[in-house]
JSON list of C-alpha atoms in Angstrom, two decimals:
[
{"chain": "K", "resi": 1, "resn": "UNK", "atom": "CA", "xyz": [72.62, 123.61, 51.69]},
{"chain": "K", "resi": 2, "resn": "UNK", "atom": "CA", "xyz": [73.60, 127.09, 52.81]},
{"chain": "K", "resi": 3, "resn": "UNK", "atom": "CA", "xyz": [70.66, 128.74, 50.97]},
{"chain": "K", "resi": 4, "resn": "UNK", "atom": "CA", "xyz": [68.24, 126.74, 53.10]},
{"chain": "K", "resi": 5, "resn": "UNK", "atom": "CA", "xyz": [70.06, 127.60, 56.30]},
{"chain": "K", "resi": 6, "resn": "UNK", "atom": "CA", "xyz": [69.90, 131.32, 55.60]},
{"chain": "K", "resi": 7, "resn": "UNK", "atom": "CA", "xyz": [66.11, 131.34, 55.60]},
{"chain": "K", "resi": 8, "resn": "UNK", "atom": "CA", "xyz": [65.48, 131.00, 59.31]},
{"chain": "K", "resi": 9, "resn": "UNK", "atom": "CA", "xyz": [61.81, 131.04, 60.25]},
{"chain": "K", "resi": 10, "resn": "UNK", "atom": "CA", "xyz": [61.11, 134.44, 61.76]},
{"chain": "K", "resi": 11, "resn": "UNK", "atom": "CA", "xyz": [58.53, 135.42, 64.33]},
{"chain": "K", "resi": 12, "resn": "UNK", "atom": "CA", "xyz": [57.81, 139.12, 64.67]},
{"chain": "K", "resi": 13, "resn": "UNK", "atom": "CA", "xyz": [55.95, 140.31, 67.78]},
{"chain": "K", "resi": 14, "resn": "UNK", "atom": "CA", "xyz": [55.21, 143.65, 69.36]},
{"chain": "K", "resi": 15, "resn": "UNK", "atom": "CA", "xyz": [56.77, 144.55, 72.66]},
{"chain": "K", "resi": 16, "resn": "UNK", "atom": "CA", "xyz": [54.50, 143.47, 75.47]},
{"chain": "K", "resi": 17, "resn": "UNK", "atom": "CA", "xyz": [52.79, 140.72, 73.51]},
{"chain": "K", "resi": 18, "resn": "UNK", "atom": "CA", "xyz": [53.27, 137.02, 74.19]},
{"chain": "K", "resi": 19, "resn": "UNK", "atom": "CA", "xyz": [55.48, 134.95, 71.88]},
{"chain": "K", "resi": 20, "resn": "UNK", "atom": "CA", "xyz": [55.10, 131.29, 71.01]},
{"chain": "K", "resi": 21, "resn": "UNK", "atom": "CA", "xyz": [57.97, 129.49, 69.31]},
{"chain": "K", "resi": 22, "resn": "UNK", "atom": "CA", "xyz": [57.42, 125.96, 68.08]},
{"chain": "K", "resi": 23, "resn": "UNK", "atom": "CA", "xyz": [59.69, 123.00, 67.52]},
{"chain": "K", "resi": 24, "resn": "UNK", "atom": "CA", "xyz": [59.05, 119.55, 66.09]},
{"chain": "K", "resi": 25, "resn": "UNK", "atom": "CA", "xyz": [61.35, 116.68, 66.97]},
{"chain": "K", "resi": 26, "resn": "UNK", "atom": "CA", "xyz": [61.65, 113.33, 65.28]},
{"chain": "K", "resi": 27, "resn": "UNK", "atom": "CA", "xyz": [63.30, 110.98, 67.77]},
{"chain": "K", "resi": 28, "resn": "UNK", "atom": "CA", "xyz": [60.61, 109.27, 69.83]},
{"chain": "K", "resi": 29, "resn": "UNK", "atom": "CA", "xyz": [63.34, 108.08, 72.21]},
{"chain": "K", "resi": 30, "resn": "UNK", "atom": "CA", "xyz": [64.25, 111.66, 73.20]},
{"chain": "K", "resi": 31, "resn": "UNK", "atom": "CA", "xyz": [63.48, 112.19, 76.86]},
{"chain": "K", "resi": 32, "resn": "UNK", "atom": "CA", "xyz": [65.02, 115.53, 77.72]},
{"chain": "K", "resi": 33, "resn": "UNK", "atom": "CA", "xyz": [64.52, 118.82, 75.94]},
{"chain": "K", "resi": 34, "resn": "UNK", "atom": "CA", "xyz": [66.10, 122.24, 76.28]},
{"chain": "K", "resi": 35, "resn": "UNK", "atom": "CA", "xyz": [65.40, 125.66, 74.84]},
{"chain": "K", "resi": 36, "resn": "UNK", "atom": "CA", "xyz": [68.37, 127.89, 74.08]},
{"chain": "K", "resi": 37, "resn": "UNK", "atom": "CA", "xyz": [68.57, 131.58, 73.20]},
{"chain": "K", "resi": 38, "resn": "UNK", "atom": "CA", "xyz": [71.37, 132.76, 70.92]},
{"chain": "K", "resi": 39, "resn": "UNK", "atom": "CA", "xyz": [72.10, 136.44, 70.46]},
{"chain": "K", "resi": 40, "resn": "UNK", "atom": "CA", "xyz": [74.22, 137.67, 67.57]},
{"chain": "K", "resi": 41, "resn": "UNK", "atom": "CA", "xyz": [77.90, 136.93, 68.10]},
{"chain": "K", "resi": 42, "resn": "UNK", "atom": "CA", "xyz": [77.31, 134.84, 71.22]},
{"chain": "K", "resi": 43, "resn": "UNK", "atom": "CA", "xyz": [77.00, 131.20, 72.09]},
{"chain": "K", "resi": 44, "resn": "UNK", "atom": "CA", "xyz": [73.64, 129.60, 72.94]},
{"chain": "K", "resi": 45, "resn": "UNK", "atom": "CA", "xyz": [72.34, 130.36, 76.41]},
{"chain": "K", "resi": 46, "resn": "UNK", "atom": "CA", "xyz": [70.16, 127.93, 78.40]},
{"chain": "K", "resi": 47, "resn": "UNK", "atom": "CA", "xyz": [66.60, 129.16, 78.97]},
{"chain": "K", "resi": 48, "resn": "UNK", "atom": "CA", "xyz": [64.53, 126.27, 80.29]},
{"chain": "K", "resi": 49, "resn": "UNK", "atom": "CA", "xyz": [64.41, 122.50, 80.13]},
{"chain": "K", "resi": 50, "resn": "UNK", "atom": "CA", "xyz": [61.79, 119.79, 80.46]},
{"chain": "K", "resi": 51, "resn": "UNK", "atom": "CA", "xyz": [61.92, 116.06, 80.96]},
{"chain": "K", "resi": 52, "resn": "UNK", "atom": "CA", "xyz": [59.66, 113.69, 79.05]},
{"chain": "K", "resi": 53, "resn": "UNK", "atom": "CA", "xyz": [57.68, 112.77, 82.18]},
{"chain": "K", "resi": 54, "resn": "UNK", "atom": "CA", "xyz": [56.30, 116.33, 82.25]},
{"chain": "K", "resi": 55, "resn": "UNK", "atom": "CA", "xyz": [54.11, 118.21, 79.79]},
{"chain": "K", "resi": 56, "resn": "UNK", "atom": "CA", "xyz": [54.61, 121.72, 81.13]},
{"chain": "K", "resi": 57, "resn": "UNK", "atom": "CA", "xyz": [57.27, 123.64, 83.00]},
{"chain": "K", "resi": 58, "resn": "UNK", "atom": "CA", "xyz": [57.33, 127.29, 83.93]},
{"chain": "K", "resi": 59, "resn": "UNK", "atom": "CA", "xyz": [60.17, 129.67, 84.55]},
{"chain": "K", "resi": 60, "resn": "UNK", "atom": "CA", "xyz": [60.41, 133.40, 84.86]},
{"chain": "K", "resi": 61, "resn": "UNK", "atom": "CA", "xyz": [58.30, 134.75, 81.93]},
{"chain": "K", "resi": 62, "resn": "UNK", "atom": "CA", "xyz": [58.86, 131.50, 80.00]},
{"chain": "K", "resi": 63, "resn": "UNK", "atom": "CA", "xyz": [56.85, 128.31, 79.76]},
{"chain": "K", "resi": 64, "resn": "UNK", "atom": "CA", "xyz": [57.75, 125.16, 77.87]},
{"chain": "K", "resi": 65, "resn": "UNK", "atom": "CA", "xyz": [55.05, 122.75, 76.70]},
{"chain": "K", "resi": 66, "resn": "UNK", "atom": "CA", "xyz": [55.78, 119.22, 75.56]},
{"chain": "K", "resi": 67, "resn": "UNK", "atom": "CA", "xyz": [53.40, 117.07, 73.52]},
{"chain": "K", "resi": 68, "resn": "UNK", "atom": "CA", "xyz": [54.98, 113.65, 73.15]},
{"chain": "K", "resi": 69, "resn": "UNK", "atom": "CA", "xyz": [52.08, 112.28, 71.13]},
{"chain": "K", "resi": 70, "resn": "UNK", "atom": "CA", "xyz": [52.86, 114.56, 68.19]},
{"chain": "K", "resi": 71, "resn": "UNK", "atom": "CA", "xyz": [56.51, 115.10, 69.10]},
{"chain": "K", "resi": 72, "resn": "UNK", "atom": "CA", "xyz": [56.08, 118.85, 69.51]},
{"chain": "K", "resi": 73, "resn": "UNK", "atom": "CA", "xyz": [57.68, 121.35, 71.84]},
{"chain": "K", "resi": 74, "resn": "UNK", "atom": "CA", "xyz": [56.83, 125.01, 72.32]},
{"chain": "K", "resi": 75, "resn": "UNK", "atom": "CA", "xyz": [58.34, 127.95, 74.15]},
{"chain": "K", "resi": 76, "resn": "UNK", "atom": "CA", "xyz": [56.05, 130.69, 75.37]},
{"chain": "K", "resi": 77, "resn": "UNK", "atom": "CA", "xyz": [57.52, 134.05, 76.36]},
{"chain": "K", "resi": 78, "resn": "UNK", "atom": "CA", "xyz": [55.20, 136.35, 78.29]},
{"chain": "K", "resi": 79, "resn": "UNK", "atom": "CA", "xyz": [55.32, 140.14, 77.84]},
{"chain": "K", "resi": 80, "resn": "UNK", "atom": "CA", "xyz": [58.04, 139.97, 75.19]},
{"chain": "K", "resi": 81, "resn": "UNK", "atom": "CA", "xyz": [60.77, 142.58, 75.56]},
{"chain": "K", "resi": 82, "resn": "UNK", "atom": "CA", "xyz": [63.31, 143.99, 73.07]},
{"chain": "K", "resi": 83, "resn": "UNK", "atom": "CA", "xyz": [66.01, 142.04, 74.90]},
{"chain": "K", "resi": 84, "resn": "UNK", "atom": "CA", "xyz": [64.25, 138.83, 73.89]},
{"chain": "K", "resi": 85, "resn": "UNK", "atom": "CA", "xyz": [65.21, 139.41, 70.25]},
{"chain": "K", "resi": 86, "resn": "UNK", "atom": "CA", "xyz": [67.43, 136.49, 69.31]},
{"chain": "K", "resi": 87, "resn": "UNK", "atom": "CA", "xyz": [67.43, 133.09, 67.62]},
{"chain": "K", "resi": 88, "resn": "UNK", "atom": "CA", "xyz": [65.81, 130.35, 69.68]},
{"chain": "K", "resi": 89, "resn": "UNK", "atom": "CA", "xyz": [66.77, 126.69, 69.36]},
{"chain": "K", "resi": 90, "resn": "UNK", "atom": "CA", "xyz": [65.21, 123.60, 70.81]},
{"chain": "K", "resi": 91, "resn": "UNK", "atom": "CA", "xyz": [67.55, 120.72, 71.58]},
{"chain": "K", "resi": 92, "resn": "UNK", "atom": "CA", "xyz": [66.84, 117.11, 72.49]},
{"chain": "K", "resi": 93, "resn": "UNK", "atom": "CA", "xyz": [68.71, 114.21, 73.94]},
{"chain": "K", "resi": 94, "resn": "UNK", "atom": "CA", "xyz": [67.92, 110.57, 74.62]},
{"chain": "K", "resi": 95, "resn": "UNK", "atom": "CA", "xyz": [68.89, 108.47, 77.59]},
{"chain": "K", "resi": 96, "resn": "UNK", "atom": "CA", "xyz": [71.65, 109.46, 79.93]},
{"chain": "K", "resi": 97, "resn": "UNK", "atom": "CA", "xyz": [73.95, 110.76, 77.19]},
{"chain": "K", "resi": 98, "resn": "UNK", "atom": "CA", "xyz": [74.60, 114.46, 77.01]},
{"chain": "K", "resi": 99, "resn": "UNK", "atom": "CA", "xyz": [74.67, 114.54, 73.21]},
{"chain": "K", "resi": 100, "resn": "UNK", "atom": "CA", "xyz": [72.28, 117.28, 72.20]},
{"chain": "K", "resi": 101, "resn": "UNK", "atom": "CA", "xyz": [70.61, 117.43, 68.80]},
{"chain": "K", "resi": 102, "resn": "UNK", "atom": "CA", "xyz": [69.62, 120.98, 67.94]},
{"chain": "K", "resi": 103, "resn": "UNK", "atom": "CA", "xyz": [66.75, 122.09, 65.75]},
{"chain": "K", "resi": 104, "resn": "UNK", "atom": "CA", "xyz": [67.19, 124.68, 63.01]},
{"chain": "K", "resi": 105, "resn": "UNK", "atom": "CA", "xyz": [66.08, 127.65, 65.09]},
{"chain": "K", "resi": 106, "resn": "UNK", "atom": "CA", "xyz": [63.54, 130.48, 64.95]},
{"chain": "K", "resi": 107, "resn": "UNK", "atom": "CA", "xyz": [64.45, 134.15, 64.86]},
{"chain": "K", "resi": 108, "resn": "UNK", "atom": "CA", "xyz": [62.36, 136.29, 67.21]},
{"chain": "K", "resi": 109, "resn": "UNK", "atom": "CA", "xyz": [62.09, 139.96, 66.30]},
{"chain": "K", "resi": 110, "resn": "UNK", "atom": "CA", "xyz": [60.52, 142.30, 68.84]},
{"chain": "K", "resi": 111, "resn": "UNK", "atom": "CA", "xyz": [59.10, 145.50, 67.45]},
{"chain": "K", "resi": 112, "resn": "UNK", "atom": "CA", "xyz": [58.44, 148.61, 69.51]},
{"chain": "U", "resi": 1, "resn": "UNK", "atom": "CA", "xyz": [82.27, 132.90, 87.69]},
{"chain": "U", "resi": 2, "resn": "UNK", "atom": "CA", "xyz": [84.27, 133.11, 84.48]},
{"chain": "U", "resi": 3, "resn": "UNK", "atom": "CA", "xyz": [82.61, 131.59, 81.44]},
{"chain": "U", "resi": 4, "resn": "UNK", "atom": "CA", "xyz": [83.97, 129.42, 78.66]},
{"chain": "U", "resi": 5, "resn": "UNK", "atom": "CA", "xyz": [86.78, 131.22, 76.85]},
{"chain": "U", "resi": 6, "resn": "UNK", "atom": "CA", "xyz": [87.60, 130.73, 73.19]},
{"chain": "U", "resi": 7, "resn": "UNK", "atom": "CA", "xyz": [90.23, 132.16, 70.88]},
{"chain": "U", "resi": 8, "resn": "UNK", "atom": "CA", "xyz": [90.59, 133.48, 68.34]},
{"chain": "U", "resi": 9, "resn": "UNK", "atom": "CA", "xyz": [87.16, 135.05, 67.87]},
{"chain": "U", "resi": 10, "resn": "UNK", "atom": "CA", "xyz": [87.58, 135.34, 64.11]},
{"chain": "U", "resi": 11, "resn": "UNK", "atom": "CA", "xyz": [89.81, 133.60, 61.58]},
{"chain": "U", "resi": 12, "resn": "UNK", "atom": "CA", "xyz": [90.04, 133.91, 57.82]},
{"chain": "U", "resi": 13, "resn": "UNK", "atom": "CA", "xyz": [92.11, 131.39, 55.88]},
{"chain": "U", "resi": 14, "resn": "UNK", "atom": "CA", "xyz": [92.38, 130.05, 52.37]},
{"chain": "U", "resi": 15, "resn": "UNK", "atom": "CA", "xyz": [91.28, 126.55, 51.48]},
{"chain": "U", "resi": 16, "resn": "UNK", "atom": "CA", "xyz": [93.87, 123.86, 52.09]},
{"chain": "U", "resi": 17, "resn": "UNK", "atom": "CA", "xyz": [95.43, 125.88, 54.93]},
{"chain": "U", "resi": 18, "resn": "UNK", "atom": "CA", "xyz": [95.43, 124.69, 58.52]},
{"chain": "U", "resi": 19, "resn": "UNK", "atom": "CA", "xyz": [93.79, 126.34, 61.52]},
{"chain": "U", "resi": 20, "resn": "UNK", "atom": "CA", "xyz": [93.51, 125.69, 65.24]},
{"chain": "U", "resi": 21, "resn": "UNK", "atom": "CA", "xyz": [91.02, 126.86, 67.83]},
{"chain": "U", "resi": 22, "resn": "UNK", "atom": "CA", "xyz": [91.50, 126.97, 71.57]},
{"chain": "U", "resi": 23, "resn": "UNK", "atom": "CA", "xyz": [88.99, 126.53, 74.40]},
{"chain": "U", "resi": 24, "resn": "UNK", "atom": "CA", "xyz": [89.29, 127.02, 78.14]},
{"chain": "U", "resi": 25, "resn": "UNK", "atom": "CA", "xyz": [86.23, 125.57, 79.90]},
{"chain": "U", "resi": 26, "resn": "UNK", "atom": "CA", "xyz": [84.69, 126.67, 83.17]},
{"chain": "U", "resi": 27, "resn": "UNK", "atom": "CA", "xyz": [86.91, 125.66, 86.06]},
{"chain": "U", "resi": 28, "resn": "UNK", "atom": "CA", "xyz": [86.02, 122.25, 87.41]},
{"chain": "U", "resi": 29, "resn": "UNK", "atom": "CA", "xyz": [83.91, 121.18, 84.44]},
{"chain": "U", "resi": 30, "resn": "UNK", "atom": "CA", "xyz": [84.81, 117.63, 83.50]},
{"chain": "U", "resi": 31, "resn": "UNK", "atom": "CA", "xyz": [82.96, 117.53, 80.19]},
{"chain": "U", "resi": 32, "resn": "UNK", "atom": "CA", "xyz": [83.93, 119.57, 77.15]},
{"chain": "U", "resi": 33, "resn": "UNK", "atom": "CA", "xyz": [82.21, 119.75, 73.78]},
{"chain": "U", "resi": 34, "resn": "UNK", "atom": "CA", "xyz": [83.08, 121.16, 70.35]},
{"chain": "U", "resi": 35, "resn": "UNK", "atom": "CA", "xyz": [80.21, 122.10, 68.06]},
{"chain": "U", "resi": 36, "resn": "UNK", "atom": "CA", "xyz": [80.10, 123.33, 64.48]},
{"chain": "U", "resi": 37, "resn": "UNK", "atom": "CA", "xyz": [77.40, 125.88, 63.67]},
{"chain": "U", "resi": 38, "resn": "UNK", "atom": "CA", "xyz": [76.87, 126.66, 60.01]},
{"chain": "U", "resi": 39, "resn": "UNK", "atom": "CA", "xyz": [75.15, 129.98, 59.32]},
{"chain": "U", "resi": 40, "resn": "UNK", "atom": "CA", "xyz": [71.42, 129.77, 60.01]},
{"chain": "U", "resi": 41, "resn": "UNK", "atom": "CA", "xyz": [71.56, 126.27, 61.50]},
{"chain": "U", "resi": 42, "resn": "UNK", "atom": "CA", "xyz": [71.69, 124.80, 64.96]},
{"chain": "U", "resi": 43, "resn": "UNK", "atom": "CA", "xyz": [74.99, 123.65, 66.44]},
{"chain": "U", "resi": 44, "resn": "UNK", "atom": "CA", "xyz": [76.15, 120.15, 65.53]},
{"chain": "U", "resi": 45, "resn": "UNK", "atom": "CA", "xyz": [78.26, 118.19, 67.98]},
{"chain": "U", "resi": 46, "resn": "UNK", "atom": "CA", "xyz": [81.71, 117.32, 66.65]},
{"chain": "U", "resi": 47, "resn": "UNK", "atom": "CA", "xyz": [83.35, 115.78, 69.70]},
{"chain": "U", "resi": 48, "resn": "UNK", "atom": "CA", "xyz": [82.74, 115.33, 73.43]},
{"chain": "U", "resi": 49, "resn": "UNK", "atom": "CA", "xyz": [85.45, 114.82, 76.05]},
{"chain": "U", "resi": 50, "resn": "UNK", "atom": "CA", "xyz": [85.04, 113.52, 79.58]},
{"chain": "U", "resi": 51, "resn": "UNK", "atom": "CA", "xyz": [88.17, 114.74, 81.35]},
{"chain": "U", "resi": 52, "resn": "UNK", "atom": "CA", "xyz": [90.86, 113.90, 78.77]},
{"chain": "U", "resi": 53, "resn": "UNK", "atom": "CA", "xyz": [89.05, 110.96, 77.18]},
{"chain": "U", "resi": 54, "resn": "UNK", "atom": "CA", "xyz": [86.84, 111.04, 74.09]},
{"chain": "U", "resi": 55, "resn": "UNK", "atom": "CA", "xyz": [83.21, 110.09, 74.75]},
{"chain": "U", "resi": 56, "resn": "UNK", "atom": "CA", "xyz": [81.74, 110.74, 71.30]},
{"chain": "U", "resi": 57, "resn": "UNK", "atom": "CA", "xyz": [83.44, 111.74, 68.06]},
{"chain": "U", "resi": 58, "resn": "UNK", "atom": "CA", "xyz": [81.02, 110.07, 65.69]},
{"chain": "U", "resi": 59, "resn": "UNK", "atom": "CA", "xyz": [80.35, 113.29, 63.76]},
{"chain": "U", "resi": 60, "resn": "UNK", "atom": "CA", "xyz": [83.95, 114.50, 63.58]},
{"chain": "U", "resi": 61, "resn": "UNK", "atom": "CA", "xyz": [85.38, 114.37, 60.01]},
{"chain": "U", "resi": 62, "resn": "UNK", "atom": "CA", "xyz": [88.49, 112.58, 61.13]},
{"chain": "U", "resi": 63, "resn": "UNK", "atom": "CA", "xyz": [90.27, 112.86, 57.80]},
{"chain": "U", "resi": 64, "resn": "UNK", "atom": "CA", "xyz": [90.75, 116.59, 58.43]},
{"chain": "U", "resi": 65, "resn": "UNK", "atom": "CA", "xyz": [89.57, 117.43, 61.94]},
{"chain": "U", "resi": 66, "resn": "UNK", "atom": "CA", "xyz": [91.35, 116.55, 65.16]},
{"chain": "U", "resi": 67, "resn": "UNK", "atom": "CA", "xyz": [90.88, 117.58, 68.77]},
{"chain": "U", "resi": 68, "resn": "UNK", "atom": "CA", "xyz": [92.69, 117.00, 71.99]},
{"chain": "U", "resi": 69, "resn": "UNK", "atom": "CA", "xyz": [92.32, 117.74, 75.68]},
{"chain": "U", "resi": 70, "resn": "UNK", "atom": "CA", "xyz": [95.62, 116.48, 77.00]},
{"chain": "U", "resi": 71, "resn": "UNK", "atom": "CA", "xyz": [95.41, 117.53, 80.66]},
{"chain": "U", "resi": 72, "resn": "UNK", "atom": "CA", "xyz": [91.65, 117.37, 80.97]},
{"chain": "U", "resi": 73, "resn": "UNK", "atom": "CA", "xyz": [91.29, 121.15, 81.01]},
{"chain": "U", "resi": 74, "resn": "UNK", "atom": "CA", "xyz": [91.99, 123.22, 77.87]},
{"chain": "U", "resi": 75, "resn": "UNK", "atom": "CA", "xyz": [91.23, 121.83, 74.46]},
{"chain": "U", "resi": 76, "resn": "UNK", "atom": "CA", "xyz": [92.27, 122.53, 70.88]},
{"chain": "U", "resi": 77, "resn": "UNK", "atom": "CA", "xyz": [90.40, 121.74, 67.68]},
{"chain": "U", "resi": 78, "resn": "UNK", "atom": "CA", "xyz": [92.39, 121.62, 64.45]},
{"chain": "U", "resi": 79, "resn": "UNK", "atom": "CA", "xyz": [91.38, 121.52, 60.80]},
{"chain": "U", "resi": 80, "resn": "UNK", "atom": "CA", "xyz": [93.99, 120.40, 58.30]},
{"chain": "U", "resi": 81, "resn": "UNK", "atom": "CA", "xyz": [93.46, 121.06, 55.42]},
{"chain": "U", "resi": 82, "resn": "UNK", "atom": "CA", "xyz": [90.44, 123.34, 55.47]},
{"chain": "U", "resi": 83, "resn": "UNK", "atom": "CA", "xyz": [87.70, 123.22, 52.86]},
{"chain": "U", "resi": 84, "resn": "UNK", "atom": "CA", "xyz": [85.23, 125.89, 51.83]},
{"chain": "U", "resi": 85, "resn": "UNK", "atom": "CA", "xyz": [82.40, 124.03, 53.57]},
{"chain": "U", "resi": 86, "resn": "UNK", "atom": "CA", "xyz": [84.24, 124.32, 56.90]},
{"chain": "U", "resi": 87, "resn": "UNK", "atom": "CA", "xyz": [83.21, 127.97, 57.08]},
{"chain": "U", "resi": 88, "resn": "UNK", "atom": "CA", "xyz": [81.17, 128.12, 60.28]},
{"chain": "U", "resi": 89, "resn": "UNK", "atom": "CA", "xyz": [81.22, 129.17, 63.91]},
{"chain": "U", "resi": 90, "resn": "UNK", "atom": "CA", "xyz": [83.02, 126.67, 66.13]},
{"chain": "U", "resi": 91, "resn": "UNK", "atom": "CA", "xyz": [81.52, 126.62, 69.60]},
{"chain": "U", "resi": 92, "resn": "UNK", "atom": "CA", "xyz": [83.05, 125.15, 72.70]},
{"chain": "U", "resi": 93, "resn": "UNK", "atom": "CA", "xyz": [80.87, 124.21, 75.65]},
{"chain": "U", "resi": 94, "resn": "UNK", "atom": "CA", "xyz": [81.50, 122.66, 79.04]},
{"chain": "U", "resi": 95, "resn": "UNK", "atom": "CA", "xyz": [79.40, 121.03, 81.73]},
{"chain": "U", "resi": 96, "resn": "UNK", "atom": "CA", "xyz": [80.10, 119.71, 85.23]},
{"chain": "U", "resi": 97, "resn": "UNK", "atom": "CA", "xyz": [79.40, 116.14, 84.15]},
{"chain": "U", "resi": 98, "resn": "UNK", "atom": "CA", "xyz": [77.27, 114.15, 81.75]},
{"chain": "U", "resi": 99, "resn": "UNK", "atom": "CA", "xyz": [73.58, 113.37, 81.68]},
{"chain": "U", "resi": 100, "resn": "UNK", "atom": "CA", "xyz": [70.35, 115.18, 82.38]},
{"chain": "U", "resi": 101, "resn": "UNK", "atom": "CA", "xyz": [70.70, 118.20, 84.57]},
{"chain": "U", "resi": 102, "resn": "UNK", "atom": "CA", "xyz": [74.29, 118.94, 83.60]},
{"chain": "U", "resi": 103, "resn": "UNK", "atom": "CA", "xyz": [73.76, 122.22, 81.84]},
{"chain": "U", "resi": 104, "resn": "UNK", "atom": "CA", "xyz": [76.12, 122.97, 78.99]},
{"chain": "U", "resi": 105, "resn": "UNK", "atom": "CA", "xyz": [77.65, 126.44, 79.06]},
{"chain": "U", "resi": 106, "resn": "UNK", "atom": "CA", "xyz": [78.75, 127.78, 75.70]},
{"chain": "U", "resi": 107, "resn": "UNK", "atom": "CA", "xyz": [81.62, 130.06, 74.79]},
{"chain": "U", "resi": 108, "resn": "UNK", "atom": "CA", "xyz": [81.24, 132.90, 72.27]},
{"chain": "U", "resi": 109, "resn": "UNK", "atom": "CA", "xyz": [82.62, 130.80, 69.42]},
{"chain": "U", "resi": 110, "resn": "UNK", "atom": "CA", "xyz": [85.25, 131.25, 66.73]},
{"chain": "U", "resi": 111, "resn": "UNK", "atom": "CA", "xyz": [83.95, 132.38, 63.35]},
{"chain": "U", "resi": 112, "resn": "UNK", "atom": "CA", "xyz": [85.96, 130.68, 60.60]},
{"chain": "U", "resi": 113, "resn": "UNK", "atom": "CA", "xyz": [85.84, 131.88, 57.02]},
{"chain": "U", "resi": 114, "resn": "UNK", "atom": "CA", "xyz": [87.52, 129.70, 54.40]},
{"chain": "U", "resi": 115, "resn": "UNK", "atom": "CA", "xyz": [88.18, 131.46, 51.08]}
]
């Protein structure tokens, strides 16, 4: 219901620290995963993706880790900045279809 | 490069009224998606078009929601009649094609409030 949706998990980190955002997925057939960042009043923005044949992928200040055994995905943000404050979603898809299934999201708050 | 455009940005209606949203995808993108995002939740796919054909509408409440993409470019999503639980942000996204590697680009969304 809406009361559940309002209580987004929140991660609060200090500027300059590293952030780790976690995501559990349930579909063992999922083979492609994406992390999105959504700022207030905007649509989701692609951050980084990973295919199921990999367990780690690095981008600029971001790293995604995939553990297929426990169906767990994490996003690591190095040297977190105020501009990183947003809601972060993981999304998964299976096969060649583009249909993405999004998780519920985590709100990242960066304190000065 | 221009992004995905949506209008209106905000809409307030009373229940049982009708409403329509418009989306203009990124030029050249063959695939267009409509998502519903309820406050505090992740987006949920309503319908996916490939050019002007429907690829997936399994989660579209067809008794009240309809969508079209007649010329394979712009798209409209309509709700008739609206219910209170339709209050959400409606996001449009587009991608060059389908499958892995075809990044979806999202518009800013239309925030619908049903009173």
